[in-house]
mmCIF file of C-alpha atoms and ligand atoms in Angstrom:
data_model
loop_
_atom_site.group_PDB
_atom_site.id
_atom_site.type_symbol
_atom_site.label_atom_id
_atom_site.label_comp_id
_atom_site.label_asym_id
_atom_site.label_seq_id
_atom_site.Cartn_x
_atom_site.Cartn_y
_atom_site.Cartn_z
ATOM 1 C CA UNK A 1 6.334 -47.746 -36.431
ATOM 2 C CA UNK A 2 7.604 -44.991 -34.132
ATOM 3 C CA UNK A 3 6.885 -41.371 -35.077
ATOM 4 C CA UNK A 4 9.716 -40.033 -37.189
ATOM 5 C CA UNK A 5 10.772 -43.423 -38.475
ATOM 6 C CA UNK A 6 10.612 -44.126 -42.197
ATOM 7 C CA UNK A 7 9.668 -47.788 -41.800
ATOM 8 C CA UNK A 8 8.396 -49.103 -45.146
ATOM 9 C CA UNK A 9 8.649 -45.725 -46.892
ATOM 10 C CA UNK A 10 10.168 -45.397 -50.372
ATOM 11 C CA UNK A 11 12.833 -42.727 -50.593
ATOM 12 C CA UNK A 12 14.834 -41.303 -53.485
ATOM 13 C CA UNK A 13 18.007 -39.300 -52.784
ATOM 14 C CA UNK A 14 20.359 -37.420 -55.111
ATOM 15 C CA UNK A 15 23.913 -36.827 -53.924
ATOM 16 C CA UNK A 16 27.351 -35.756 -55.018
ATOM 17 C CA UNK A 17 28.488 -33.319 -57.675
ATOM 18 C CA UNK A 18 27.746 -33.561 -61.366
ATOM 19 C CA UNK A 19 30.383 -33.454 -64.108
ATOM 20 C CA UNK A 20 29.724 -31.477 -67.236
ATOM 21 C CA UNK A 21 32.034 -32.426 -70.115
ATOM 22 C CA UNK A 22 34.027 -29.766 -71.975
ATOM 23 C CA UNK A 23 35.686 -32.233 -74.337
ATOM 24 C CA UNK A 24 36.797 -35.881 -74.344
ATOM 25 C CA UNK A 25 39.127 -35.413 -71.336
ATOM 26 C CA UNK A 26 37.931 -32.312 -69.446
ATOM 27 C CA UNK A 27 34.919 -31.370 -67.396
ATOM 28 C CA UNK A 28 33.389 -28.699 -65.136
ATOM 29 C CA UNK A 29 32.573 -29.872 -61.607
ATOM 30 C CA UNK A 30 32.356 -28.578 -58.032
ATOM 31 C CA UNK A 31 33.701 -29.337 -54.544
ATOM 32 C CA UNK A 32 30.850 -31.566 -53.330
ATOM 33 C CA UNK A 33 32.191 -34.809 -51.808
ATOM 34 C CA UNK A 34 28.747 -36.422 -51.681
ATOM 35 C CA UNK A 35 29.281 -37.149 -47.997
ATOM 36 C CA UNK A 36 26.136 -35.404 -46.699
ATOM 37 C CA UNK A 37 23.840 -36.927 -49.309
ATOM 38 C CA UNK A 38 25.302 -40.417 -48.866
ATOM 39 C CA UNK A 39 24.880 -40.040 -45.100
ATOM 40 C CA UNK A 40 21.247 -38.989 -45.605
ATOM 41 C CA UNK A 41 20.617 -42.034 -47.824
ATOM 42 C CA UNK A 42 22.239 -44.289 -45.208
ATOM 43 C CA UNK A 43 20.228 -42.711 -42.383
ATOM 44 C CA UNK A 44 16.968 -43.194 -44.327
ATOM 45 C CA UNK A 45 17.811 -46.876 -44.883
ATOM 46 C CA UNK A 46 18.706 -47.244 -41.194
ATOM 47 C CA UNK A 47 15.290 -45.707 -40.366
ATOM 48 C CA UNK A 48 13.616 -48.527 -42.323
ATOM 49 C CA UNK A 49 13.072 -46.920 -45.723
ATOM 50 C CA UNK A 50 13.648 -48.496 -49.136
ATOM 51 C CA UNK A 51 16.277 -46.145 -50.510
ATOM 52 C CA UNK A 52 17.490 -45.446 -54.035
ATOM 53 C CA UNK A 53 20.513 -43.155 -54.265
ATOM 54 C CA UNK A 54 21.258 -41.395 -57.545
ATOM 55 C CA UNK A 55 24.887 -40.448 -57.211
ATOM 56 C CA UNK A 56 27.171 -38.172 -59.163
ATOM 57 C CA UNK A 57 30.904 -39.043 -59.198
ATOM 58 C CA UNK A 58 31.908 -39.624 -55.561
ATOM 59 C CA UNK A 59 34.482 -41.636 -53.615
ATOM 60 C CA UNK A 60 31.937 -42.356 -50.858
ATOM 61 C CA UNK A 61 31.073 -46.009 -50.198
ATOM 62 C CA UNK A 62 27.476 -47.046 -50.844
ATOM 63 C CA UNK A 63 25.669 -47.086 -47.460
ATOM 64 C CA UNK A 64 24.327 -50.486 -46.310
ATOM 65 C CA UNK A 65 20.939 -51.381 -47.733
ATOM 66 C CA UNK A 66 20.933 -48.583 -50.318
ATOM 67 C CA UNK A 67 20.436 -49.178 -54.045
ATOM 68 C CA UNK A 68 22.878 -46.905 -55.865
ATOM 69 C CA UNK A 69 22.610 -45.625 -59.410
ATOM 70 C CA UNK A 70 25.693 -43.824 -60.716
ATOM 71 C CA UNK A 71 25.360 -40.889 -63.089
ATOM 72 C CA UNK A 72 27.766 -38.268 -64.310
ATOM 73 C CA UNK A 73 26.007 -35.238 -65.766
ATOM 74 C CA UNK A 74 23.059 -33.157 -64.549
ATOM 75 C CA UNK A 75 21.139 -34.301 -67.620
ATOM 76 C CA UNK A 76 21.665 -37.962 -66.647
ATOM 77 C CA UNK A 77 20.769 -37.230 -63.005
ATOM 78 C CA UNK A 78 17.597 -35.454 -64.118
ATOM 79 C CA UNK A 79 16.508 -38.394 -66.300
ATOM 80 C CA UNK A 80 17.313 -41.037 -63.646
ATOM 81 C CA UNK A 81 15.455 -39.035 -60.990
ATOM 82 C CA UNK A 82 12.343 -38.118 -62.971
ATOM 83 C CA UNK A 83 12.039 -41.753 -64.083
ATOM 84 C CA UNK A 84 11.555 -42.761 -60.425
ATOM 85 C CA UNK A 85 10.252 -39.717 -58.525
ATOM 86 C CA UNK A 86 6.574 -40.383 -59.259
ATOM 87 C CA UNK A 87 6.799 -43.764 -57.514
ATOM 88 C CA UNK A 88 8.309 -42.672 -54.175
ATOM 89 C CA UNK A 89 6.888 -41.036 -51.053
ATOM 90 C CA UNK A 90 9.920 -38.912 -50.242
ATOM 91 C CA UNK A 91 12.530 -37.186 -52.406
ATOM 92 C CA UNK A 92 15.652 -35.640 -50.893
ATOM 93 C CA UNK A 93 17.780 -33.566 -53.286
ATOM 94 C CA UNK A 94 21.243 -33.384 -51.748
ATOM 95 C CA UNK A 95 23.203 -33.294 -55.009
ATOM 96 C CA UNK A 96 25.295 -30.260 -55.896
ATOM 97 C CA UNK A 97 23.986 -30.107 -59.441
ATOM 98 C CA UNK A 98 25.893 -27.948 -61.926
ATOM 99 C CA UNK A 99 23.695 -25.032 -62.933
ATOM 100 C CA UNK A 100 25.219 -24.963 -66.425
ATOM 101 C CA UNK A 101 26.627 -27.404 -68.954
ATOM 102 C CA UNK A 102 28.799 -26.787 -72.009
ATOM 103 C CA UNK A 103 26.526 -26.207 -74.991
ATOM 104 C CA UNK A 104 28.522 -28.362 -77.391
ATOM 105 C CA UNK A 105 31.183 -30.520 -75.739
ATOM 106 C CA UNK A 106 33.860 -31.671 -78.208
ATOM 107 C CA UNK A 107 34.082 -35.450 -78.700
ATOM 108 C CA UNK A 108 37.888 -35.166 -79.167
ATOM 109 C CA UNK A 109 40.547 -33.498 -77.001
ATOM 110 C CA UNK A 110 40.609 -29.793 -77.789
ATOM 111 C CA UNK A 111 44.180 -28.717 -78.686
ATOM 112 C CA UNK A 112 45.938 -25.642 -77.360
ATOM 113 C CA UNK A 113 45.821 -22.780 -79.813
ATOM 114 C CA UNK A 114 46.848 -19.145 -79.877
ATOM 115 C CA UNK A 115 43.452 -17.751 -79.097
ATOM 116 C CA UNK A 116 42.056 -18.764 -75.688
ATOM 117 C CA UNK A 117 38.852 -20.741 -76.215
ATOM 118 C CA UNK A 118 35.442 -19.504 -75.107
ATOM 119 C CA UNK A 119 33.040 -21.893 -73.424
ATOM 120 C CA UNK A 120 29.418 -21.430 -74.275
ATOM 121 C CA UNK A 121 27.161 -22.593 -71.415
ATOM 122 C CA UNK A 122 23.476 -23.484 -71.230
ATOM 123 C CA UNK A 123 21.254 -23.926 -68.157
ATOM 124 C CA UNK A 124 20.712 -27.393 -66.742
ATOM 125 C CA UNK A 125 17.209 -28.485 -65.711
ATOM 126 C CA UNK A 126 16.270 -27.932 -62.050
ATOM 127 C CA UNK A 127 15.834 -31.522 -60.846
ATOM 128 C CA UNK A 128 14.227 -30.806 -57.479
ATOM 129 C CA UNK A 129 11.975 -28.121 -58.991
ATOM 130 C CA UNK A 130 10.762 -30.531 -61.651
ATOM 131 C CA UNK A 131 10.067 -33.230 -59.033
ATOM 132 C CA UNK A 132 8.152 -30.797 -56.797
ATOM 133 C CA UNK A 133 6.019 -29.789 -59.812
ATOM 134 C CA UNK A 134 4.929 -33.373 -60.606
ATOM 135 C CA UNK A 135 1.173 -33.931 -60.239
ATOM 136 C CA UNK A 136 2.001 -36.827 -57.894
ATOM 137 C CA UNK A 137 4.984 -35.161 -56.249
ATOM 138 C CA UNK A 138 6.564 -36.928 -53.284
ATOM 139 C CA UNK A 139 7.283 -35.015 -50.062
ATOM 140 C CA UNK A 140 10.228 -33.025 -51.436
ATOM 141 C CA UNK A 141 13.232 -31.820 -49.466
ATOM 142 C CA UNK A 142 15.962 -29.622 -50.935
ATOM 143 C CA UNK A 143 19.305 -28.368 -49.709
ATOM 144 C CA UNK A 144 20.672 -24.840 -49.924
ATOM 145 C CA UNK A 145 24.395 -24.264 -49.602
ATOM 146 C CA UNK A 146 24.901 -20.566 -49.032
ATOM 147 C CA UNK A 147 27.824 -18.332 -48.124
ATOM 148 C CA UNK A 148 25.694 -15.478 -46.669
ATOM 149 C CA UNK A 149 22.085 -14.601 -45.700
ATOM 150 C CA UNK A 150 21.584 -18.360 -45.321
ATOM 151 C CA UNK A 151 18.048 -18.339 -43.895
ATOM 152 C CA UNK A 152 16.681 -15.693 -46.266
ATOM 153 C CA UNK A 153 18.061 -17.419 -49.364
ATOM 154 C CA UNK A 154 16.826 -20.810 -48.177
ATOM 155 C CA UNK A 155 13.333 -19.476 -47.404
ATOM 156 C CA UNK A 156 13.207 -17.947 -50.918
ATOM 157 C CA UNK A 157 14.329 -21.265 -52.472
ATOM 158 C CA UNK A 158 11.711 -23.225 -50.495
ATOM 159 C CA UNK A 159 9.000 -21.081 -52.072
ATOM 160 C CA UNK A 160 10.478 -20.667 -55.560
ATOM 161 C CA UNK A 161 11.064 -24.398 -56.048
ATOM 162 C CA UNK A 162 7.780 -25.451 -54.388
ATOM 163 C CA UNK A 163 9.533 -27.621 -51.779
ATOM 164 C CA UNK A 164 8.037 -29.067 -48.604
ATOM 165 C CA UNK A 165 11.255 -28.560 -46.657
ATOM 166 C CA UNK A 166 14.761 -27.168 -47.156
ATOM 167 C CA UNK A 167 17.974 -27.845 -45.263
ATOM 168 C CA UNK A 168 20.304 -24.866 -45.403
ATOM 169 C CA UNK A 169 23.967 -24.817 -44.573
ATOM 170 C CA UNK A 170 26.683 -22.213 -44.600
ATOM 171 C CA UNK A 171 29.572 -23.098 -46.927
ATOM 172 C CA UNK A 172 33.034 -21.625 -47.366
ATOM 173 C CA UNK A 173 35.730 -20.893 -44.742
ATOM 174 C CA UNK A 174 36.143 -24.562 -43.805
ATOM 175 C CA UNK A 175 32.400 -25.267 -43.601
ATOM 176 C CA UNK A 176 30.119 -27.483 -45.659
ATOM 177 C CA UNK A 177 31.941 -29.018 -48.615
ATOM 178 C CA UNK A 178 34.922 -31.354 -48.046
ATOM 179 C CA UNK A 179 34.603 -31.312 -44.246
ATOM 180 C CA UNK A 180 33.128 -33.804 -41.785
ATOM 181 C CA UNK A 181 31.190 -31.504 -39.416
ATOM 182 C CA UNK A 182 28.190 -29.516 -40.506
ATOM 183 C CA UNK A 183 25.149 -27.649 -39.189
ATOM 184 C CA UNK A 184 21.770 -27.268 -40.863
ATOM 185 C CA UNK A 185 18.908 -24.837 -40.571
ATOM 186 C CA UNK A 186 15.849 -26.780 -41.627
ATOM 187 C CA UNK A 187 12.914 -24.679 -42.828
ATOM 188 C CA UNK A 188 9.357 -25.529 -43.835
ATOM 189 C CA UNK A 189 6.210 -23.460 -44.386
ATOM 190 C CA UNK A 190 5.294 -23.398 -40.702
ATOM 191 C CA UNK A 191 8.610 -23.500 -38.915
ATOM 192 C CA UNK A 192 12.355 -23.730 -38.525
ATOM 193 C CA UNK A 193 14.752 -25.973 -36.615
ATOM 194 C CA UNK A 194 18.515 -25.803 -36.237
ATOM 195 C CA UNK A 195 20.445 -29.095 -36.223
ATOM 196 C CA UNK A 196 24.135 -29.369 -35.217
ATOM 197 C CA UNK A 197 26.922 -28.556 -35.603
ATOM 198 C CA UNK A 198 27.829 -32.242 -35.485
ATOM 199 C CA UNK A 199 29.362 -35.012 -37.565
ATOM 200 C CA UNK A 200 27.600 -35.460 -40.930
ATOM 201 C CA UNK A 201 26.447 -38.996 -40.017
ATOM 202 C CA UNK A 202 24.690 -37.840 -36.829
ATOM 203 C CA UNK A 203 23.355 -34.770 -38.583
ATOM 204 C CA UNK A 204 21.920 -36.947 -41.362
ATOM 205 C CA UNK A 205 20.149 -39.127 -38.767
ATOM 206 C CA UNK A 206 18.699 -36.039 -37.054
ATOM 207 C CA UNK A 207 17.538 -34.654 -40.400
ATOM 208 C CA UNK A 208 15.898 -37.957 -41.341
ATOM 209 C CA UNK A 209 14.070 -37.997 -38.006
ATOM 210 C CA UNK A 210 12.777 -34.462 -38.592
ATOM 211 C CA UNK A 211 11.751 -35.249 -42.183
ATOM 212 C CA UNK A 212 10.045 -38.437 -40.996
ATOM 213 C CA UNK A 213 7.974 -36.524 -38.443
ATOM 214 C CA UNK A 214 6.877 -33.971 -41.081
ATOM 215 C CA UNK A 215 6.082 -36.297 -43.938
ATOM 216 C CA UNK A 216 4.026 -38.457 -41.546
ATOM 217 C CA UNK A 217 2.126 -35.354 -40.469
ATOM 218 C CA UNK A 218 1.477 -34.102 -44.000
ATOM 219 C CA UNK A 219 0.716 -37.281 -45.945
HETATM 220 O O1 C5P B 1 19.246 -23.417 -56.713
HETATM 221 P P1 C5P B 1 20.225 -24.193 -55.900
HETATM 222 O O2 C5P B 1 21.185 -24.992 -56.715
HETATM 223 O O3 C5P B 1 20.936 -23.410 -54.844
HETATM 224 O O4 C5P B 1 19.301 -25.195 -55.101
HETATM 225 C C1 C5P B 1 19.839 -26.239 -54.356
HETATM 226 C C2 C5P B 1 18.849 -27.354 -54.288
HETATM 227 O O5 C5P B 1 18.307 -27.643 -55.566
HETATM 228 C C3 C5P B 1 19.492 -28.655 -53.845
HETATM 229 O O6 C5P B 1 18.506 -29.419 -53.198
HETATM 230 C C4 C5P B 1 19.911 -29.277 -55.171
HETATM 231 O O7 C5P B 1 20.053 -30.680 -55.067
HETATM 232 C C5 C5P B 1 18.734 -28.894 -56.050
HETATM 233 N N1 C5P B 1 19.051 -28.715 -57.465
HETATM 234 C C6 C5P B 1 18.561 -29.612 -58.399
HETATM 235 N N2 C5P B 1 18.819 -29.415 -59.735
HETATM 236 C C7 C5P B 1 19.534 -28.358 -60.145
HETATM 237 C C8 C5P B 1 20.041 -27.437 -59.208
HETATM 238 C C9 C5P B 1 19.792 -27.652 -57.879
HETATM 239 O O8 C5P B 1 17.899 -30.593 -58.013
HETATM 240 N N3 C5P B 1 19.772 -28.194 -61.442
#
């Protein structure tokens, strides 16, 4: 068991976007491809962990050795995650969870009418925040996709959500979502390390190594 490896550890990962239904045929979603989160799940399995991946709708193939559970909405992702989070040693929240869902999605297709419709939205639960608040919380790692003041916003999120670690990346202008290269600023209470820019697969392996070193040290 080399330092930084996750040999024998149980790991839960969320990845991908969520889809929030508007009616029977329409939904609200975001640009997350799931690639980073799937790569993180694959890297954790390659490092020897037992990995469960809770995935929103994504075209990504399931990484070797990873048990995948498909969900669609934030509500489903929250339930699937909280059901398992108390039993794992490490939780990595890489999903781009919709902050809001439609209050009352129609079960039929809404027809065009003269007056433009108004969507009424309600807040979704904060999955990673709820996991971090569990009495038997695993070592909890979040992501922060930011367009500006990346480090400051990530540091604030680390504290506000009660996380052990946060991996921040700059998105927009050809960075982050829907691209293959990425860079991360990883922050924790006592430090900071920059990883990349490099291909998401290599970046995921580097992140897993860093997480492995820290969760060994703290647990
Ligand atoms: O607050 P924000 O969405 O920027 O935080 C991002 C982090 O929180 C990511 O790790 C994401 O997976 C997680 N998150 C979550 N549930 C939500 C919103 C975000 O787990 N409802």
